XYZ file of C-alpha atoms in Angstrom:
686
model
C -10.428 -17.047 -5.529
C -13.354 -14.673 -4.748
C -13.354 -11.015 -5.240
C -15.365 -8.659 -3.453
C -16.716 -5.278 -5.554
C -16.756 -2.527 -3.213
C -18.367 0.385 -5.305
C -18.153 2.537 -2.264
C -15.987 5.950 -1.988
C -13.413 6.010 0.814
C -14.010 7.662 3.496
C -17.870 8.152 2.647
C -20.309 8.161 -0.327
C -21.395 11.981 0.667
C -18.172 13.160 -1.197
C -18.745 11.433 -4.202
C -19.346 14.446 -6.323
C -16.191 16.336 -5.171
C -14.020 13.358 -5.248
C -15.449 13.203 -9.100
C -13.912 16.721 -9.600
C -9.830 14.699 -8.986
C -8.611 17.605 -6.785
C -6.860 18.170 -3.911
C -8.301 22.033 -3.480
C -11.577 20.645 -3.907
C -10.882 18.309 -0.794
C -9.835 21.204 0.823
C -12.459 23.239 1.061
C -14.723 20.496 2.387
C -11.564 19.446 4.838
C -13.252 19.405 8.101
C -16.397 17.683 6.819
C -13.926 15.157 4.783
C -11.676 14.416 8.151
C -15.043 13.904 10.589
C -15.936 10.962 8.175
C -12.265 9.879 8.208
C -13.397 9.540 12.065
C -16.350 7.529 11.614
C -14.882 5.431 9.155
C -11.980 4.431 11.359
C -14.526 3.789 14.719
C -17.062 2.187 12.608
C -15.433 0.031 10.243
C -11.919 -0.741 11.522
C -12.520 -4.287 13.231
C -11.471 -3.634 17.564
C -11.041 0.159 16.804
C -14.826 0.861 18.445
C -14.503 -1.074 21.990
C -10.698 0.196 22.075
C -11.742 3.883 21.435
C -14.175 3.908 23.968
C -11.236 2.041 26.366
C -9.236 5.031 25.893
C -12.108 7.861 26.332
C -12.586 6.304 29.932
C -8.636 5.209 30.655
C -7.303 8.459 29.736
C -9.407 10.182 32.852
C -7.862 8.358 35.241
C -5.030 11.140 34.983
C -7.641 13.709 35.102
C -9.118 13.095 38.358
C -5.415 12.121 39.914
C -4.589 15.671 38.655
C -7.594 16.974 40.735
C -6.399 15.072 43.775
C -2.939 16.812 43.498
C -4.572 20.111 43.624
C -6.834 19.257 46.657
C -3.511 17.816 48.342
C -1.334 20.837 47.951
C -3.865 22.795 49.377
C -4.169 20.372 51.948
C -0.098 20.421 52.700
C -0.315 23.928 53.218
C -3.531 24.795 54.580
C -3.527 21.524 56.939
C -0.509 19.466 57.060
C 2.528 21.996 57.310
C -0.340 25.090 59.618
C 1.114 24.645 63.007
C 0.021 27.968 64.168
C -3.717 26.920 63.668
C -4.537 24.449 66.631
C -7.819 23.767 64.522
C -5.638 22.090 62.054
C -5.105 18.815 64.479
C -8.414 17.560 63.803
C -7.837 17.889 60.019
C -5.313 15.938 60.259
C -6.073 12.477 58.427
C -4.157 10.500 61.494
C -5.449 12.457 64.179
C -3.205 15.004 65.997
C 0.114 13.545 64.224
C 1.473 15.063 61.401
C 4.367 13.635 60.582
C 2.153 9.802 59.996
C -0.140 12.680 57.814
C 2.423 14.043 55.830
C 3.707 10.499 55.255
C 0.646 9.032 53.962
C -0.484 12.401 51.465
C 3.356 11.542 50.196
C 1.735 7.636 49.505
C -1.479 9.212 48.080
C 0.386 10.964 45.813
C 2.866 8.486 44.459
C 0.612 5.306 44.638
C -1.933 6.336 41.989
C 1.075 6.625 39.528
C 1.378 2.325 39.586
C -2.177 2.110 38.115
C -1.703 5.502 35.747
C 1.526 3.844 34.680
C -0.300 0.205 34.177
C -2.972 2.146 32.336
C -0.437 3.647 29.871
C 1.365 0.772 29.353
C -2.052 -1.505 28.404
C -2.657 1.441 25.947
C 0.465 1.289 24.481
C 1.211 -2.045 24.179
C -2.009 -3.663 23.520
C -4.540 -1.085 22.393
C -2.319 0.702 20.296
C -4.601 2.127 17.612
C -2.411 3.545 15.634
C -0.883 0.612 14.499
C -4.327 -1.376 13.529
C -5.156 2.244 11.324
C -1.977 2.294 9.656
C -2.132 -1.134 9.122
C -5.038 -1.565 7.313
C -4.324 1.949 5.280
C -1.701 1.354 3.985
C -2.213 -2.711 3.295
C -5.670 -1.211 1.538
C -3.486 1.145 -0.257
C -1.304 -0.918 -1.607
C -4.059 -3.500 -2.640
C -5.701 -0.791 -4.307
C -2.405 -0.062 -6.583
C -2.238 -3.587 -7.746
C -5.248 -3.426 -9.376
C -4.864 0.358 -10.656
C -5.897 0.889 -14.580
C -2.889 2.212 -16.358
C -4.510 5.399 -16.494
C -4.842 5.254 -12.316
C -1.206 4.404 -12.372
C -0.381 6.895 -14.237
C -1.268 9.736 -11.761
C 0.354 8.272 -8.927
C 3.955 7.652 -9.465
C 5.503 5.014 -6.992
C 6.862 8.436 -5.540
C 3.839 9.299 -4.313
C 2.708 5.782 -3.355
C 5.686 5.441 -1.266
C 5.067 8.427 0.093
C 1.501 7.797 1.027
C 2.740 4.506 2.906
C 5.490 5.872 4.760
C 4.783 9.239 5.418
C 0.781 10.426 4.897
C -0.725 7.676 6.801
C 1.415 7.376 9.750
C 0.226 11.325 10.053
C -3.221 10.867 9.348
C -3.189 8.465 11.984
C -1.339 10.620 14.701
C -3.480 13.936 13.268
C -6.866 12.775 12.158
C -7.859 10.478 14.539
C -5.631 9.660 18.147
C -5.257 13.374 18.247
C -9.026 13.245 19.299
C -7.742 11.369 22.493
C -5.451 13.748 23.633
C -7.602 16.774 22.751
C -10.347 14.686 25.017
C -7.920 13.902 28.068
C -6.947 18.148 27.685
C -11.284 18.510 28.209
C -11.389 16.528 31.015
C -8.342 18.421 32.942
C -9.960 21.804 32.330
C -13.134 20.272 33.822
C -11.310 18.945 36.701
C -9.748 22.885 36.546
C -13.165 23.845 36.717
C -13.919 21.929 39.405
C -11.242 23.362 41.671
C -12.343 27.231 40.832
C -15.856 27.206 41.139
C -15.883 24.604 44.754
C -16.749 27.956 46.633
C -17.651 31.783 45.842
C -15.305 33.362 45.981
C -13.511 31.966 42.886
C -13.046 33.940 39.716
C -14.180 32.082 36.923
C -12.802 34.715 34.351
C -10.694 31.816 32.845
C -13.262 29.325 31.802
C -15.380 32.274 29.954
C -12.053 34.021 28.225
C -10.190 30.849 27.099
C -13.104 28.927 25.587
C -14.467 32.407 24.087
C -11.354 33.582 23.088
C -10.469 29.832 21.380
C -13.429 29.505 19.609
C -13.717 33.180 17.967
C -9.950 33.472 17.078
C -9.982 29.317 15.650
C -13.310 30.802 13.634
C -11.708 33.771 12.053
C -8.518 32.489 11.218
C -9.486 28.510 10.092
C -10.231 29.753 6.233
C -6.712 32.022 6.480
C -5.328 28.414 8.289
C -6.518 25.847 5.787
C -5.125 28.566 2.197
C -1.819 28.634 3.575
C -1.402 24.678 4.540
C -3.182 23.873 1.216
C -0.426 26.578 -0.867
C 1.965 25.658 1.355
C 1.114 21.713 0.151
C 1.300 22.470 -3.038
C 4.468 24.692 -3.217
C 6.269 21.207 -2.046
C 4.259 19.059 -4.381
C 5.585 21.496 -7.412
C 9.295 20.878 -5.951
C 8.839 16.870 -5.795
C 7.086 17.180 -9.701
C 10.012 19.431 -10.996
C 12.412 16.589 -9.773
C 11.005 13.642 -10.948
C 10.650 15.385 -14.203
C 14.299 16.579 -13.969
C 15.452 12.791 -13.519
C 13.048 11.131 -16.150
C 14.286 13.970 -18.819
C 17.918 14.725 -17.477
C 19.329 12.578 -20.950
C 16.743 14.547 -23.440
C 17.957 17.948 -21.346
C 21.795 17.308 -22.032
C 21.768 16.469 -25.182
C 19.251 19.357 -26.228
C 21.358 21.884 -23.542
C 18.475 22.650 -21.554
C 20.222 22.030 -18.242
C 20.517 26.141 -17.641
C 16.903 26.715 -18.350
C 15.585 23.758 -15.904
C 17.773 25.107 -13.343
C 16.547 28.248 -13.553
C 13.048 27.297 -13.301
C 13.887 25.142 -10.447
C 14.991 28.366 -8.265
C 11.619 30.002 -9.566
C 10.044 26.584 -7.693
C 11.708 26.672 -4.819
C 11.616 30.733 -4.348
C 7.801 29.714 -4.704
C 7.866 26.997 -2.237
C 9.892 29.773 0.610
C 7.239 32.399 -0.118
C 4.487 30.151 1.009
C 6.796 28.584 4.044
C 7.719 32.353 5.508
C 4.192 32.834 4.820
C 2.860 29.973 7.336
C 6.014 30.618 9.564
C 4.701 33.931 10.391
C 1.368 32.935 10.661
C 2.055 29.695 13.186
C 4.602 32.558 15.150
C 1.631 34.972 16.315
C -0.676 32.040 16.469
C 1.940 30.657 19.099
C 1.966 33.650 21.592
C -1.733 35.110 21.667
C -2.702 32.007 24.429
C -0.121 32.173 25.911
C -0.073 35.928 26.231
C -3.312 35.864 27.981
C -2.482 33.337 30.189
C 0.043 35.577 31.457
C -2.436 38.405 31.692
C -4.784 36.684 33.741
C -2.642 34.579 35.876
C -0.396 38.339 36.785
C -4.045 39.956 37.720
C -4.771 37.100 40.469
C -1.395 37.535 42.046
C -2.473 41.453 41.891
C -5.148 40.041 43.751
C -3.912 37.691 46.476
C -3.078 40.044 49.145
C -6.774 41.673 49.221
C -8.148 37.988 49.178
C -5.988 36.721 52.317
C -6.120 40.037 54.057
C -9.970 39.945 53.677
C -10.252 36.066 54.589
C -11.708 34.898 50.872
C -9.307 32.792 50.209
C -6.283 30.639 52.142
C -2.080 31.200 51.675
C -2.729 27.802 49.990
C -5.604 28.321 47.999
C -3.810 31.151 46.862
C -0.738 29.399 45.544
C -2.629 26.487 44.059
C -4.744 28.484 42.047
C -1.735 30.413 40.419
C -0.616 27.074 39.563
C -4.054 26.534 37.972
C -4.311 29.132 36.234
C -0.956 28.719 34.542
C -1.786 24.860 34.130
C -5.526 26.046 32.273
C -3.414 28.303 30.211
C -1.231 25.254 29.253
C -4.451 23.342 28.730
C -5.778 25.614 26.567
C -3.251 26.828 24.357
C -2.592 22.244 23.604
C -6.312 22.454 22.866
C -5.605 24.973 20.166
C -2.628 23.289 18.738
C -4.619 20.302 18.480
C -7.098 21.651 17.077
C -4.465 22.649 14.333
C -2.727 19.190 14.176
C -6.645 18.375 12.830
C -5.715 20.585 10.517
C -2.851 19.564 8.711
C -4.137 16.151 8.986
C -6.559 17.154 6.409
C -3.534 17.378 3.738
C -2.536 13.492 3.613
C -6.401 13.020 3.947
C -6.899 14.586 0.918
C -3.994 12.559 -0.816
C -4.771 9.629 0.153
C -8.318 9.980 -0.462
C -8.005 10.850 -4.599
C -5.319 7.655 -4.507
C -8.281 5.304 -3.067
C -10.715 6.700 -5.010
C -9.137 5.984 -8.046
C -10.066 3.583 -11.214
C -9.725 0.058 -10.688
C -10.018 -2.514 -13.129
C -11.764 -4.836 -10.824
C -15.392 -3.895 -12.204
C -13.773 -3.667 -15.613
C -12.868 -7.483 -15.545
C -16.314 -8.355 -13.338
C -18.004 -7.143 -16.701
C -16.111 -8.630 -18.648
C -16.518 -11.795 -16.476
C -20.344 -11.239 -17.277
C -19.877 -10.744 -20.706
C -17.865 -14.117 -21.316
C -20.562 -16.091 -19.089
C -23.186 -14.732 -21.362
C -21.705 -15.694 -24.655
C -20.643 -19.278 -23.319
C -24.803 -19.436 -22.219
C -25.753 -18.526 -25.301
C -23.778 -21.216 -27.373
C -24.317 -23.518 -25.115
C -28.180 -22.882 -25.165
C -28.118 -22.725 -29.094
C -26.723 -25.899 -29.228
C -28.790 -29.227 -29.472
C -26.144 -31.276 -27.995
C -23.806 -30.896 -25.022
C -21.242 -28.393 -25.382
C -17.657 -28.886 -24.112
C -17.107 -25.585 -22.346
C -13.128 -25.977 -22.589
C -13.463 -26.609 -26.522
C -15.322 -23.159 -27.155
C -13.484 -21.037 -29.679
C -12.241 -17.162 -28.762
C -14.441 -14.299 -30.872
C -12.958 -11.658 -32.152
C -16.101 -9.161 -32.986
C -15.534 -5.851 -35.000
C -12.366 -5.393 -33.326
C -10.393 -2.117 -34.714
C -6.938 -3.283 -36.116
C -5.416 0.642 -35.392
C -5.634 3.534 -33.781
C -7.725 5.495 -36.850
C -10.709 2.537 -36.380
C -10.561 2.859 -40.137
C -11.249 -1.186 -40.150
C -12.232 -3.452 -37.590
C -11.891 -7.737 -37.565
C -13.977 -10.487 -36.941
C -12.752 -14.071 -36.787
C -12.686 -17.712 -34.438
C -9.862 -18.833 -33.232
C -10.497 -22.399 -32.320
C -9.208 -24.200 -29.157
C -6.259 -26.357 -29.343
C -4.373 -24.421 -32.316
C -1.640 -22.213 -33.125
C -2.104 -19.105 -34.450
C 0.743 -16.933 -36.304
C 0.110 -12.839 -36.612
C 2.022 -11.919 -39.338
C 3.180 -7.762 -40.019
C 5.473 -5.086 -40.176
C 6.039 -2.685 -37.081
C 3.018 -0.194 -36.148
C 0.708 -2.584 -37.638
C -1.419 -3.567 -35.235
C -0.430 -6.858 -33.539
C 0.780 -5.487 -30.076
C -3.006 -4.011 -30.228
C -4.807 -7.577 -30.965
C -2.951 -9.204 -28.085
C -3.955 -6.779 -25.581
C -7.593 -7.383 -26.795
C -7.256 -11.248 -25.838
C -5.531 -10.599 -22.860
C -8.247 -7.864 -21.150
C -5.422 -4.991 -20.864
C -7.312 -2.929 -22.880
C -11.269 -3.460 -21.077
C -12.614 0.183 -22.558
C -11.728 -0.536 -26.389
C -14.214 -0.471 -29.099
C -15.514 -4.453 -30.167
C -14.899 -7.385 -28.101
C -12.980 -10.662 -27.742
C -15.086 -13.409 -26.487
C -13.774 -16.635 -24.462
C -14.858 -19.468 -22.226
C -14.068 -17.332 -18.978
C -12.593 -20.652 -16.724
C -9.537 -20.110 -19.361
C -6.128 -18.677 -18.135
C -4.672 -16.653 -20.126
C -1.062 -15.509 -20.037
C 0.111 -12.743 -21.945
C 4.671 -13.142 -22.510
C 5.789 -9.829 -23.179
C 8.903 -9.307 -25.807
C 10.759 -7.867 -23.668
C 12.156 -10.496 -20.703
C 11.219 -9.309 -17.474
C 12.697 -10.829 -14.185
C 12.208 -10.282 -10.305
C 15.685 -8.920 -8.566
C 17.818 -10.259 -6.007
C 16.039 -14.020 -6.993
C 17.979 -16.379 -8.618
C 16.458 -18.684 -11.735
C 14.347 -21.285 -9.249
C 12.507 -18.186 -8.347
C 12.261 -16.669 -11.146
C 11.342 -19.575 -13.802
C 8.791 -20.206 -10.866
C 8.108 -16.816 -9.209
C 8.707 -17.688 -5.664
C 10.613 -15.666 -3.292
C 11.717 -16.637 0.061
C 8.570 -14.729 1.500
C 6.076 -15.871 -0.702
C 7.203 -19.845 0.044
C 4.837 -20.789 2.655
C 2.026 -19.795 0.524
C 3.449 -21.867 -2.455
C 2.320 -25.041 -4.583
C 5.480 -25.842 -5.507
C 6.831 -29.257 -5.101
C 9.847 -31.431 -6.107
C 7.890 -32.514 -8.788
C 7.105 -29.105 -10.345
C 10.668 -28.237 -9.864
C 12.559 -31.263 -11.754
C 9.395 -30.041 -14.755
C 10.927 -26.759 -14.462
C 14.609 -27.831 -15.175
C 13.375 -29.977 -18.198
C 11.775 -27.738 -19.142
C 15.030 -25.205 -19.429
C 17.239 -28.228 -20.699
C 14.086 -28.455 -23.875
C 14.933 -24.719 -24.429
C 18.767 -24.564 -24.870
C 19.195 -23.505 -20.906
C 21.361 -26.308 -20.151
C 24.518 -24.667 -19.601
C 26.222 -26.084 -16.039
C 26.533 -22.873 -14.715
C 22.349 -22.434 -15.552
C 21.516 -25.689 -14.226
C 23.671 -25.460 -10.871
C 22.288 -22.307 -10.055
C 19.165 -23.587 -9.992
C 19.818 -26.653 -8.454
C 21.098 -24.551 -5.446
C 18.369 -22.386 -5.162
C 15.815 -25.212 -5.075
C 18.074 -26.861 -2.242
C 18.089 -23.474 -0.735
C 14.500 -23.590 -0.966
C 13.377 -26.819 0.182
C 15.910 -26.532 3.232
C 14.591 -23.125 4.215
C 10.943 -24.048 4.256
C 10.454 -28.330 3.887
C 13.092 -29.663 5.466
C 10.936 -33.134 5.645
C 10.839 -32.771 1.156
C 15.029 -32.661 1.534
C 15.267 -36.343 0.291
C 12.652 -35.732 -2.180
C 14.209 -32.674 -3.941
C 17.079 -34.460 -4.207
C 15.668 -37.535 -6.036
C 13.651 -34.899 -8.073
C 16.773 -32.788 -8.891
C 18.902 -36.161 -9.548
C 16.036 -37.842 -11.603
C 15.558 -34.567 -14.137
C 20.070 -34.579 -14.483
C 20.558 -37.377 -16.877
C 24.326 -36.386 -17.124
C 25.588 -34.723 -14.636
C 25.159 -34.799 -10.757
C 24.714 -30.611 -9.297
C 21.728 -31.727 -7.518
C 23.918 -33.224 -5.483
C 26.442 -30.548 -5.838
C 24.034 -27.950 -4.848
C 22.541 -30.105 -1.225
C 26.315 -30.873 -0.582
C 27.253 -27.378 -0.628
C 24.598 -26.005 1.665
C 25.404 -27.592 5.171
C 25.341 -25.743 8.565
C 28.768 -25.031 8.787
C 28.980 -23.415 5.528
C 25.473 -21.850 5.365
C 26.237 -18.461 6.086
C 28.670 -17.831 3.298
C 26.769 -19.600 1.176
C 24.143 -17.992 1.371
C 26.459 -14.404 1.164
C 27.581 -16.483 -2.330
C 24.377 -16.976 -3.512
C 22.947 -13.719 -3.472
C 25.680 -12.567 -5.385
C 25.278 -15.233 -7.507
C 21.053 -14.259 -8.120
C 22.035 -10.781 -8.594
C 25.259 -11.592 -11.203
C 23.583 -14.639 -12.773
C 21.330 -12.020 -15.514
C 24.549 -10.228 -16.273
C 25.960 -13.397 -17.425
C 22.885 -14.870 -19.893
C 22.491 -13.382 -23.541
C 19.632 -11.856 -25.217
C 18.488 -15.090 -26.518
C 18.648 -16.835 -23.353
C 16.762 -14.187 -21.452
C 13.858 -14.354 -24.035
C 13.945 -18.224 -23.810
C 14.360 -17.911 -20.349
C 11.284 -16.169 -20.133
C 8.934 -18.495 -22.318
C 10.668 -21.424 -20.180
C 8.936 -19.613 -16.973
C 5.510 -19.346 -19.225
C 5.811 -22.869 -20.417
C 6.310 -23.641 -16.527
C 2.852 -21.625 -15.707
C 1.000 -23.707 -18.736
C -1.658 -21.321 -19.311
C -4.679 -22.783 -21.515
C -4.091 -19.559 -23.922
C -0.493 -18.383 -24.059
C 0.113 -14.623 -26.173
C 3.801 -14.693 -27.422
C 4.832 -11.770 -28.576
C 7.761 -11.926 -31.219
C 8.921 -15.005 -29.628
C 11.383 -15.947 -32.240
C 12.463 -12.976 -34.069
C 15.684 -12.296 -33.135
C 16.806 -15.923 -32.731
C 18.858 -17.143 -35.062
C 17.191 -20.447 -37.303
C 18.100 -23.060 -35.142
C 17.031 -21.625 -31.699
C 14.164 -20.418 -34.524
C 13.176 -24.205 -35.181
C 13.702 -25.228 -31.824
C 11.324 -22.622 -29.622
C 8.353 -23.145 -32.259
C 8.507 -26.939 -32.088
C 8.616 -26.722 -28.600
C 4.989 -24.400 -28.820
C 3.710 -26.883 -31.256
C 4.377 -29.581 -28.740
C 2.744 -27.297 -26.054
C -0.225 -27.437 -28.245
C -0.551 -31.017 -29.280
C 0.175 -32.548 -25.906
C -1.581 -30.237 -24.201
C 1.552 -28.507 -21.805
C 5.081 -29.802 -21.888
C 6.790 -32.073 -19.650
C 3.779 -32.998 -18.112
C 4.746 -36.856 -17.638
C 6.516 -36.761 -14.305
C 6.866 -39.881 -12.391
C 3.933 -39.217 -9.924
C 1.325 -39.461 -13.415
C -0.335 -36.492 -14.542
C -3.797 -36.443 -16.310
C -3.539 -38.687 -19.639
C -3.912 -36.085 -23.311
C -7.556 -36.505 -23.709
C -8.560 -36.007 -20.029
C -6.372 -32.380 -20.156
C -7.837 -28.709 -21.204
C -6.946 -27.384 -24.808
C -4.107 -25.419 -25.047
C -3.775 -22.312 -27.688
C -0.668 -20.464 -28.756
C -0.734 -17.004 -30.306
C 2.230 -15.156 -31.837
C 3.085 -12.274 -33.514
C 5.866 -12.701 -36.058
C 7.710 -10.201 -38.760
C 7.031 -10.775 -41.834
C 10.158 -12.387 -42.745
C 9.586 -14.811 -40.002
C 8.787 -18.452 -41.660
C 6.977 -21.653 -39.448
C 5.348 -24.568 -40.232
C 3.569 -25.271 -36.925
C 0.238 -22.826 -37.719
C -2.866 -23.658 -38.298
C -3.840 -20.233 -38.862
C -2.240 -17.406 -40.310
C -3.123 -13.879 -39.817
C -2.127 -11.235 -42.280
C -1.689 -8.094 -41.059
C -1.823 -4.823 -44.037
C -3.038 -1.926 -45.029
C -6.886 -3.119 -45.906
C -7.037 -4.792 -42.538
C -6.594 -8.712 -41.747
C -6.993 -11.928 -43.882
C -7.398 -15.311 -42.451
C -4.917 -17.887 -43.706
C -5.737 -21.634 -42.863
C -2.585 -23.663 -43.349
C -2.771 -26.846 -44.882
C -3.222 -29.909 -42.487
C 0.074 -31.881 -43.363
C 2.399 -29.451 -42.050
C 6.114 -30.697 -40.703
C 6.191 -32.359 -37.081
C 2.547 -32.759 -36.739
């Protein structure tokens, strides 16, 4: 896997200082420039958006050309085709001296271009579809970003905020921040067509062409700041309401226990009142916003109607032109009103953009991991250059250098962990065991001190709390595969059989567990790998020495009962975990780690809650995992021999009362620091 590090800001580096404030209010201040930067980002960075945008700009004017043609066709119909009193009109007919045929031709000219326009609209909708591409890119990029968030960044973006951004803010941004521009372009093109009609003869009054743009520009300049402030206040009020609901949901039990529900209810009512206040102000502003341009349109149209008798009687205009012009003035007002609404929608796109910009530019662990990789790489190179003999990179020890063992930083810890060893970390609760484990797993990148290792080693941390995939059976949870991940997974029948053997070794060989595992395995291979059905049956049968559960699972998975079996399987997957005891869940999680087969396995309190027999079982398997450089690696296809495999290292934490003979090194944590004790070589089981 290759990771490309991108340190650019979204949507532009020009806003780095504003983004660093992590404030939506600061982004609202530069909302117009930020929105234009987003438009340029989409046009220049998203694949195919450039040529699609240019093509849409061209296609949107086809309708405008047709619109201008219909205006002239209306005038021609009234003044020429239907004007039977003027004999001179017969010479201007499309089909000379035949008004009926000309009317039919005019009707066809009115209808037939719509076929082209319909095809153009369908092509724009089905083929171009820029909205989908923008939404897909932003959604996938934000989701990828969220997966790599640091803990601090993830705390700033709860899952509800991520869901709102993906499902609502990004679609709104694509519509109001980019696609609306093409709608405005089409409206401007229609205004140009109207202008051509109005100005084609000297008597036409250009007054509407001057009044509308001048009024809109003046009005938008005077009200833009007020509009942005109201939008920001209304957005903040909605955010406060959502935060109040989330806070109540998290702390409901605490409020109930201390009888604070009434106080929380009063606070929520105050939040709702504040939201209503800003919503009402925005509603009043929008009301007058929507009424002004239609009112001006009525005034302009009424004035022209008042002049219509004088224009016709003096010969300055014709009846057809008067009727068409009245419609044009009404349509012109509607077009300018639409443009004004479009600019308002652009303003509304600033809110979603500001929130998404903050989420896109939060810190991730990619750069930190890259820095750690460079440190580990330099550590290995220094060891290699200092050695006079060829160095075995797999045997380079893990080096702890001045690592603090508690948050007070009163003491630090330095030592080396040889590869191929078992380290037991002993200490009471809150003594710093978990902190040391996190440092090995690189989960505290900014902490004081360093933990260095060979960068190619695969490190896995197994927490104490059992973690499972919801609605996924034993097979999927053991190998971390889902139905949608099957085409990209490298699970084969031998790995599936190895997983089954490890379950049995950890005391999870109960019949109902293995039956469910075999059923999930058979369903997995039948769904995506039908040609491997015989291999799955054979491998599963080899891994079950006393029962024929694989044959049972495959026999159940026939075509006639497939739908019923799938429904039952889903129900089993949802209820299987409830049948497992806590110790079985702990051991299952450890089985998953052993199947994953890391080079460095870190386990937090794997045996503290187990009885003596299970403790001995788990610890002996961890010892075998280190000694054999993997567990259950000898399948029928063969694997690398012991000497060719890479070393395995285990670090586990236990309470002070847990005793074991598998450790190579014991770290005892106390108030004075960490003492390292090397175990004697004659341990039981070696």
